Tab-separated table of C-alpha atoms and ligand atoms in Angstrom:
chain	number	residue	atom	x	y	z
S	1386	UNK	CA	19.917	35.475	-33.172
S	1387	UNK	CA	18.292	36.349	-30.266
S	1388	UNK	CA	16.181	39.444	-29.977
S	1389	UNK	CA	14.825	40.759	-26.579
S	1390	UNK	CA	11.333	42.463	-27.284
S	1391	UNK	CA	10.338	42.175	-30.667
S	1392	UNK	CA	9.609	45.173	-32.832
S	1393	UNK	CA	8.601	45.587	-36.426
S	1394	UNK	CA	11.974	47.479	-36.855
S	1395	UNK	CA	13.711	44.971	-37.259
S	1396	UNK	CA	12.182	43.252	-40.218
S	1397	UNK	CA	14.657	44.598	-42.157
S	1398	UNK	CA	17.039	42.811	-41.017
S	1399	UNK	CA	15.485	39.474	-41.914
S	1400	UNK	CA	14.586	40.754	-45.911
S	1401	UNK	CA	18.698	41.380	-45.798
S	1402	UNK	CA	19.690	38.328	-44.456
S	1403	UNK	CA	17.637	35.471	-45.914
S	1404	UNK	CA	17.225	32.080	-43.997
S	1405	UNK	CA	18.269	33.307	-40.786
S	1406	UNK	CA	17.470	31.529	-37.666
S	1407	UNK	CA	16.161	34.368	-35.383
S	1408	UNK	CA	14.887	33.667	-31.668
S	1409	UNK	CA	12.261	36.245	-30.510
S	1410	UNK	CA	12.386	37.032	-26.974
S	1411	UNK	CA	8.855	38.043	-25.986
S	1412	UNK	CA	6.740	38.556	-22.574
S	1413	UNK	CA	4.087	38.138	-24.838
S	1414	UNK	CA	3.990	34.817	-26.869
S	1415	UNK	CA	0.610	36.307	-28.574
S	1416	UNK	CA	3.102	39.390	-29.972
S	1417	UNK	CA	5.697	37.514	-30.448
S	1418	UNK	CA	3.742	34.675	-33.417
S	1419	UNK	CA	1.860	37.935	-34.399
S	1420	UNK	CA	5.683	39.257	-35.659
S	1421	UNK	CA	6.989	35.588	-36.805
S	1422	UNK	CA	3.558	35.627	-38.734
S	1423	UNK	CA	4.780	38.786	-40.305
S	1424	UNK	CA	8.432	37.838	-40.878
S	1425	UNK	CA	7.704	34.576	-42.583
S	1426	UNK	CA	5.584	36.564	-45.036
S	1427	UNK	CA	8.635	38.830	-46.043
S	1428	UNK	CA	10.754	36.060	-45.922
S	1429	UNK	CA	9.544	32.206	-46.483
S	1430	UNK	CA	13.409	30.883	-45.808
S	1431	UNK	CA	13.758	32.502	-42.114
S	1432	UNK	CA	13.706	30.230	-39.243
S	1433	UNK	CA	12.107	31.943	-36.449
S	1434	UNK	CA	11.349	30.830	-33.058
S	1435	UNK	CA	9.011	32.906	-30.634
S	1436	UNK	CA	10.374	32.386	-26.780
S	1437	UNK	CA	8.955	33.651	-23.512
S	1438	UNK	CA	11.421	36.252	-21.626
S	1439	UNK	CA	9.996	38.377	-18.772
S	1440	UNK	CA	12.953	40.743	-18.222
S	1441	UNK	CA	11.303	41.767	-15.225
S	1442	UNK	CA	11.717	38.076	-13.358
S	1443	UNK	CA	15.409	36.349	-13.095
S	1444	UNK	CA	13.596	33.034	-12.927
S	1445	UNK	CA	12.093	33.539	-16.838
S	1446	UNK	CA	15.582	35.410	-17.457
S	1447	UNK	CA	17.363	32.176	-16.407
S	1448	UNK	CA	14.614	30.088	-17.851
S	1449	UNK	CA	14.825	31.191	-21.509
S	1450	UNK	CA	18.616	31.026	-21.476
S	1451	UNK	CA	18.679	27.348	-20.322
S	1452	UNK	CA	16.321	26.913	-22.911
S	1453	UNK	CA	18.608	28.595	-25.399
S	1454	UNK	CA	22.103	26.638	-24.628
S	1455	UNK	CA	19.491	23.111	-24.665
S	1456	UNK	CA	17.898	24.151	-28.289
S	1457	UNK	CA	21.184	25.638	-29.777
S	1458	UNK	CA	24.896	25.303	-30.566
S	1459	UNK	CA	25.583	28.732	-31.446
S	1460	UNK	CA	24.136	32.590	-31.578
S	1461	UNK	CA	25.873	34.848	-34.387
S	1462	UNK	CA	24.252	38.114	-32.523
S	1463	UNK	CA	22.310	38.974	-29.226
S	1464	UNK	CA	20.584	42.556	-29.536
S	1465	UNK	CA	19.193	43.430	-25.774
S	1466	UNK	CA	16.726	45.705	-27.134
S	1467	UNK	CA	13.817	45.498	-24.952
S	1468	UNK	CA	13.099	48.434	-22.955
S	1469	UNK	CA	10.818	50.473	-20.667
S	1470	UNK	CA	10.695	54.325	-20.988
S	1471	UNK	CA	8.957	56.043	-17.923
S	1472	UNK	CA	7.334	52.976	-16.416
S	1473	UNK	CA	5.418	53.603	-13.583
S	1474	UNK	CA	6.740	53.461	-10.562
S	1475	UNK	CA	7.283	49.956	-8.661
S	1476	UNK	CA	8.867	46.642	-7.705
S	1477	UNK	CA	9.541	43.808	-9.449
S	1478	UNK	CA	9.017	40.525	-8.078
S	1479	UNK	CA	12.961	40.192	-7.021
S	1480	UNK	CA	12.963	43.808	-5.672
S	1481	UNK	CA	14.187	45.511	-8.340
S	1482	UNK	CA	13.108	48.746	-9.406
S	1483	UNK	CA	11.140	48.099	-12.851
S	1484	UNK	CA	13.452	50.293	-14.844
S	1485	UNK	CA	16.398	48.948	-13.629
S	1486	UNK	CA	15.628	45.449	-13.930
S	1487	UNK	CA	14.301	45.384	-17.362
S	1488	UNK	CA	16.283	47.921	-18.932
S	1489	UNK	CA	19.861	46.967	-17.376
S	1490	UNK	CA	19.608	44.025	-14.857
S	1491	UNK	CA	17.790	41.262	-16.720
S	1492	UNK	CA	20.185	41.826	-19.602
S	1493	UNK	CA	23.107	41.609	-17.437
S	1494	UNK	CA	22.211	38.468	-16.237
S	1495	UNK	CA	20.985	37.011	-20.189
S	1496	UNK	CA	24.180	37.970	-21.592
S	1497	UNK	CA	25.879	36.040	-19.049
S	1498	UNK	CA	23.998	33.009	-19.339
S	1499	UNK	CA	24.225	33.235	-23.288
S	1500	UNK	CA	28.246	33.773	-23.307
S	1501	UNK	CA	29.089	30.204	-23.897
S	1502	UNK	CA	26.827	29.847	-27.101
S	1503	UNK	CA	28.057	33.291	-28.351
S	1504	UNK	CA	31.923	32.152	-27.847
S	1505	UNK	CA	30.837	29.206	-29.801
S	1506	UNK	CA	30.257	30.667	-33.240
S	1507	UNK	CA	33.360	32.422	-35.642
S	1508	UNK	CA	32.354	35.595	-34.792
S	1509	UNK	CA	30.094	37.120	-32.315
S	1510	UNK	CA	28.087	40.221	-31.617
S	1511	UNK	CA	26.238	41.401	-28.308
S	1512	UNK	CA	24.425	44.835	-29.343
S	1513	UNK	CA	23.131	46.854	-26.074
S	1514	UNK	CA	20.435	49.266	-27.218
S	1515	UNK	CA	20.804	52.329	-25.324
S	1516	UNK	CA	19.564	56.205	-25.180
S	1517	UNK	CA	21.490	59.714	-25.363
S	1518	UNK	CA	19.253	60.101	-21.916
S	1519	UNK	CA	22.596	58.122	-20.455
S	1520	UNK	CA	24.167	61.071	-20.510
S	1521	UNK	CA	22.201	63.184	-17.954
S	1522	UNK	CA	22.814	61.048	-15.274
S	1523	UNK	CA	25.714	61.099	-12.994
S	1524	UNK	CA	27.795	58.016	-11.678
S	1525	UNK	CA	26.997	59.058	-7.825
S	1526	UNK	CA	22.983	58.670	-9.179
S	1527	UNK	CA	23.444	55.460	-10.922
S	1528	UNK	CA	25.256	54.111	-7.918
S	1529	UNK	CA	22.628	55.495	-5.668
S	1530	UNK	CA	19.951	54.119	-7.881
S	1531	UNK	CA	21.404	50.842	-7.893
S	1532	UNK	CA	21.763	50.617	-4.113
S	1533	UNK	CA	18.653	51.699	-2.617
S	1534	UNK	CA	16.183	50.505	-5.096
S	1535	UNK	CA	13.611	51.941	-2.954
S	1536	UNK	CA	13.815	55.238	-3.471
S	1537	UNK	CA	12.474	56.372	-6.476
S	1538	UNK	CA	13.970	59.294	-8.182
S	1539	UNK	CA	11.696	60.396	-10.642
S	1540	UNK	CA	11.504	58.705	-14.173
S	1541	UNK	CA	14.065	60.212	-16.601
S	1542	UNK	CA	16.567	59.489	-13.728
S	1543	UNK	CA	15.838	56.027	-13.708
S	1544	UNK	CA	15.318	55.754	-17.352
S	1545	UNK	CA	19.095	57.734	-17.974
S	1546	UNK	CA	20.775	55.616	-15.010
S	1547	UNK	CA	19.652	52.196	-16.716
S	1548	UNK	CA	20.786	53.396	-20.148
S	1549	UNK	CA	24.476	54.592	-18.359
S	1550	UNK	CA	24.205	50.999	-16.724
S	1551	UNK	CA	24.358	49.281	-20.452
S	1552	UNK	CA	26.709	51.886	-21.311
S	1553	UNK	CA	29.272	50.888	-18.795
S	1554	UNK	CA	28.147	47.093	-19.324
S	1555	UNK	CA	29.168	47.187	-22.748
S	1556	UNK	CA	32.389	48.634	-21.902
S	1557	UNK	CA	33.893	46.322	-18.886
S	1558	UNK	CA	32.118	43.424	-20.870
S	1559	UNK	CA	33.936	44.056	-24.127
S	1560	UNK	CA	37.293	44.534	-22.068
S	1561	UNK	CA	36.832	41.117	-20.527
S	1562	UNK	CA	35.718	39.460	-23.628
S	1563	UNK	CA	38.949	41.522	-25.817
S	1564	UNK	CA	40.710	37.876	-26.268
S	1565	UNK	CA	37.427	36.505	-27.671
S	1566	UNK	CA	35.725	36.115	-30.948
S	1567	UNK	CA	32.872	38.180	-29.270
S	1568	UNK	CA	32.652	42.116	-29.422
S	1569	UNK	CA	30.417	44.434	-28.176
S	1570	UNK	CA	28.785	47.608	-28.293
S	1571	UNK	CA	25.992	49.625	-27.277
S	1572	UNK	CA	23.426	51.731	-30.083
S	1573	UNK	CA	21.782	54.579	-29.822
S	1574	UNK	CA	19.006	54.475	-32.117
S	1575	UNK	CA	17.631	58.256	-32.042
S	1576	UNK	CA	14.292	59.581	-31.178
S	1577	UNK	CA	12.418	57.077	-32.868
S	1578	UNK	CA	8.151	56.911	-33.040
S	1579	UNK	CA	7.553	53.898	-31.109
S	1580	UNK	CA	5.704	52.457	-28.579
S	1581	UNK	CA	8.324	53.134	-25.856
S	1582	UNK	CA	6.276	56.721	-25.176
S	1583	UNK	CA	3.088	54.541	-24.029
S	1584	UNK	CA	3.251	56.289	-20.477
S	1585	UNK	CA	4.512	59.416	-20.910
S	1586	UNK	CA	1.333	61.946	-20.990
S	1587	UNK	CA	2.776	64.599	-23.555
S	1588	UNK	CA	2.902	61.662	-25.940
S	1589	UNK	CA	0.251	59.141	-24.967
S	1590	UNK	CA	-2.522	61.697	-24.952
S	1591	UNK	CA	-3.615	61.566	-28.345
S	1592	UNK	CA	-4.563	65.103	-27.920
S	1593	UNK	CA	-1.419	66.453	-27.113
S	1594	UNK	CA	0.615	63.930	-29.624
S	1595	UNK	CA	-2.131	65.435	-32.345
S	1596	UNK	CA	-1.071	69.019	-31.794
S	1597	UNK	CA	2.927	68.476	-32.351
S	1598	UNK	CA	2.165	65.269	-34.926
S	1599	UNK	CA	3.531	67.139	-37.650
S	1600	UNK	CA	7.260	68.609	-36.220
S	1601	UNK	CA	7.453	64.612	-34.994
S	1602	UNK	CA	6.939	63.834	-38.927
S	1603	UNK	CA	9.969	66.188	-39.575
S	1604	UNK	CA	12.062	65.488	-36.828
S	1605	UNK	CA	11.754	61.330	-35.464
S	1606	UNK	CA	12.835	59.007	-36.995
S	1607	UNK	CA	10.333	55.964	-38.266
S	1608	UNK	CA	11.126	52.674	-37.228
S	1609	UNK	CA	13.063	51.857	-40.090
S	1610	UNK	CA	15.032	54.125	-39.558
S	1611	UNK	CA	15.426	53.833	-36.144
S	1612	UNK	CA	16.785	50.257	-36.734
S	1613	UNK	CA	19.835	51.282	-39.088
S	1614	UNK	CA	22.157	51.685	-36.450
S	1615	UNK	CA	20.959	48.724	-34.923
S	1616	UNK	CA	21.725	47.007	-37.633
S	1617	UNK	CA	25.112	48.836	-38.727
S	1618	UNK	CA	26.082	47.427	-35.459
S	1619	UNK	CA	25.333	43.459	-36.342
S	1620	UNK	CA	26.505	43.969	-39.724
S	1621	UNK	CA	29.712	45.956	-39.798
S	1622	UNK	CA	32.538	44.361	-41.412
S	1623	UNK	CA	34.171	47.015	-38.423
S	1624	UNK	CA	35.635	44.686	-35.456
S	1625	UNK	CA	35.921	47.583	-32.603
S	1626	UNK	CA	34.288	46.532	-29.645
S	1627	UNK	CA	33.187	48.618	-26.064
S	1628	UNK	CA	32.360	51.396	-28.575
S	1629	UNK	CA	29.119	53.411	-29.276
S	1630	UNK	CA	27.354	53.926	-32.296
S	1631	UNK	CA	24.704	56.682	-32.936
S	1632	UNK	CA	23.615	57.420	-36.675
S	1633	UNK	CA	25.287	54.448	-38.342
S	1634	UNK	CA	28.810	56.125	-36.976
S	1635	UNK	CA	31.009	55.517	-34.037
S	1636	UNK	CA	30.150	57.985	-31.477
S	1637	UNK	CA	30.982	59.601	-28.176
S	1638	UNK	CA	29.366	58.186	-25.010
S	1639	UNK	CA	28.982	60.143	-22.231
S	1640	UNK	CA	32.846	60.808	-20.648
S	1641	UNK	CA	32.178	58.402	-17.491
S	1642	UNK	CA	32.073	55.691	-19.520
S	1643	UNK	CA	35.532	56.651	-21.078
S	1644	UNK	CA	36.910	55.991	-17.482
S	1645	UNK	CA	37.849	52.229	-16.936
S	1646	UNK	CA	37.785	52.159	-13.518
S	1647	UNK	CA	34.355	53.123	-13.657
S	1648	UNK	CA	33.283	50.731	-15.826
S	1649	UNK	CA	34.978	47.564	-13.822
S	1650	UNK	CA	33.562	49.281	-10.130
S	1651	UNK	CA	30.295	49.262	-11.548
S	1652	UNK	CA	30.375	45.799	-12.673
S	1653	UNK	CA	31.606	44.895	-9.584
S	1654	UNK	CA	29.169	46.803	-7.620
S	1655	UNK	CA	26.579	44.828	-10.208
S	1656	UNK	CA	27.723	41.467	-9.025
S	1657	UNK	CA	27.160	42.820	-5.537
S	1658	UNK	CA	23.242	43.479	-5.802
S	1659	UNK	CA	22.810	40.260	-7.941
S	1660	UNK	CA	24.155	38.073	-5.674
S	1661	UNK	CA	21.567	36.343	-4.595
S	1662	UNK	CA	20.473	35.239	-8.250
S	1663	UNK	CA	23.958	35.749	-10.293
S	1664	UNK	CA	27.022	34.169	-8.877
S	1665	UNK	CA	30.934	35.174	-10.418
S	1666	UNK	CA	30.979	31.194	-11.745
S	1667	UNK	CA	28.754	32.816	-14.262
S	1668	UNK	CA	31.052	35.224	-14.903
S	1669	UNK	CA	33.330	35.593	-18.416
Z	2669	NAP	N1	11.923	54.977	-29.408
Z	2669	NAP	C1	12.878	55.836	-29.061
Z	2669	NAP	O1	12.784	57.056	-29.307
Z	2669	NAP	C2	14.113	55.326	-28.364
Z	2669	NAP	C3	15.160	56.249	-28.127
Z	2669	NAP	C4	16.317	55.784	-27.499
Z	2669	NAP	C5	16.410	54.465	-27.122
Z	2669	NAP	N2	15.371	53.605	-27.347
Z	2669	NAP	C6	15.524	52.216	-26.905
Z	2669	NAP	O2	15.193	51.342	-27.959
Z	2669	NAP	C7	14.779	50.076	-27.413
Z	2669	NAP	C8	13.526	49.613	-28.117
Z	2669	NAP	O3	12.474	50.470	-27.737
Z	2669	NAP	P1	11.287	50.890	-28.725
Z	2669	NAP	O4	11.417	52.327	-28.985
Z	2669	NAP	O5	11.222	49.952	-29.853
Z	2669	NAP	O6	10.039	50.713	-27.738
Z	2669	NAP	P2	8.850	49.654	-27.726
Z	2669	NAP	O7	8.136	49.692	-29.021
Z	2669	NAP	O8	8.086	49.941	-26.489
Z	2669	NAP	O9	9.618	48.262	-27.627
Z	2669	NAP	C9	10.146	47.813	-26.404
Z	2669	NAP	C10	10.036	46.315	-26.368
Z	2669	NAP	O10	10.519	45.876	-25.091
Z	2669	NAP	C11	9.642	44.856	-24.644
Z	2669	NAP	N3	9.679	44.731	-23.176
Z	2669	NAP	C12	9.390	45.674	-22.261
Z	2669	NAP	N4	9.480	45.159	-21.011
Z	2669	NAP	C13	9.844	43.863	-21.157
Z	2669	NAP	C14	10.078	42.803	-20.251
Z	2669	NAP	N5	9.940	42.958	-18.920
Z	2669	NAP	N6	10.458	41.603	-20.745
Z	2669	NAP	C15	10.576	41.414	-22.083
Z	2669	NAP	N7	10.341	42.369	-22.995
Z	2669	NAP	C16	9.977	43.585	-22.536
Z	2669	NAP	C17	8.271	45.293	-25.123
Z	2669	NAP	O11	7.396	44.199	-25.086
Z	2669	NAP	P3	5.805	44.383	-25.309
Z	2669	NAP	O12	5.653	44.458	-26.798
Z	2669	NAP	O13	5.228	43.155	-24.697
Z	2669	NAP	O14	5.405	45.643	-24.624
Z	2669	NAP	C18	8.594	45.807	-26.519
Z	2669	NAP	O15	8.564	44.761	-27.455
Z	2669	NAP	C19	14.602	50.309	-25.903
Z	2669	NAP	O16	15.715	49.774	-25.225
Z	2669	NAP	C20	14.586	51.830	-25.783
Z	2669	NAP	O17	15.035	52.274	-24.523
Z	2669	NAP	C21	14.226	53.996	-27.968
């Protein structure tokens, strides 16, 4: 099971399901043995394998999926969980706002190029991790945001817009893929004490993060937590697919997402901006 951006959360996962093979999809190999270390000594029977993915470059996107349909015959589950939350500003080296890229684009073009091995095994499971931030963003800013990568519209815009991205993703993706033994759906995993607030100043200022330490005791969730829905998700007996789950429960996404036609212009208007790295062959 492939896991982009590996996370202590999901350890539980591995005590549940013993002698899993689990592929760890890291920008940092160092991280990424420092976690298998800690897996194996949970669970001696898991198989784990530590990969390099840089969400932020097509070439390592493209890369670790060739990789992945050389080494194996099947994937059970794919869980695009890597993120970035208020990034600073910039480019990535295909011109892709950084956001954008690792947060909706790179996993666009991964799930793609990992379709074949998930409609090789009985059943199937793409899980897009996503935020209630989706909601604050309109389609007319997403669709700016996606055409003029330039202009930069100030971080919870771009952090929303890439979460409504996945949102929409999981949607026209599970409608193409209804006829297959693959289904998908996108997670919300709540406010969650992580390090996804690494450059946001109210939070990274260990001042500041002192003062409201104890209402984020009461109120966020800790990692294991955050990873139940996650998990519920994987591990549902519950086939629905293009749905979204928030506190182990099918939920309401934000209405847009509710409209179809939304969902397939968007992936269409995705195909258009990848074009020069993602072609429709690679299409489902
Ligand atoms: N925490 C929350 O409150 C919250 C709320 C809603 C949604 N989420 C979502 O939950 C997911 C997991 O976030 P988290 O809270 O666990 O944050 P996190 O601790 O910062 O984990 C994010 C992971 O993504 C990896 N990553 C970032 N950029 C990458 C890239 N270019 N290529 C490959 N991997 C990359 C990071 O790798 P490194 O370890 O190398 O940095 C890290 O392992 C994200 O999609 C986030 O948007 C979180």
């Amino acid at each position: 099971m492939p896991i982009c951006g590996c996370h202590d959360t999901l350890f539980f996962w591995f005590q549940k399901t013993l002698g899993a093979t689990v592929v760890l999809a890291c920008r940092s190999i160092e991280k990424g043995l420092e976690t298998k270390t800690h897996i194996l000594s949970k669970n001696r029977k898991a198989k784990v394998f530590v990969k390099h993915l840089d969400l932020c470059s097509f070439s390592s996107v493209v890369k670790f999926c060739d990789t992945l349909n050389l080494e194996f015959s099947e994937i059970y589950g794919l869980v695009n969980n890597a993120g970035v939350f208020y990034h600073p500003h910039g480019t990535t080296e295909d011109g892709f706002e950084v956001t954008l890229q690792t947060n909706y684009l790179g996993p666009f073009i991964l799930t793609h190029h990992l379709l074949k091995l998930l409609k090789q095994s009985i059943h199937a499971r793409v899980v897009n991790v996503v935020s209630d931030e989706h909601r604050r963003v309109s389609i007319n800013q997403l669709i700016a945001i996606t055409k003029n990568q330039a202009d930069f519209k100030g971080h919870f815009v771009h952090y929303g817009a890439s979460k409504l991205a996945l949102v929409l993703f999981t949607r026209e993706l599970a409608r193409k893929l209804q006829n297959t033994n693959v289904i998908v759906n996108s997670v919300d995993p709540g406010n969650v004490e992580t390090a996804i607030y690494r450059n946001f100043f109210p939070l990274s200022n260990p001042l500041l993060y002192a003062l409201q330490w104890i209402i984020r005791v009461v109120v966020v969730k800790t990692p294991t937590e955050g990873c139940q829905t996650l998990l519920h998700a994987l591990l549902t007996p519950n086939r629905t697919t293009g749905q979204y789950y928030s506190d182990c429960k099918l939920a309401l996404s934000s209405p847009i997402a509710a409209d179809e036609r939304i969902c397939r212009e968007y992936y269409q208007l995705t195909l258009e901006v990848l074009s020069n790295w993602f072609t429709t062959e690679s299409e489902c």
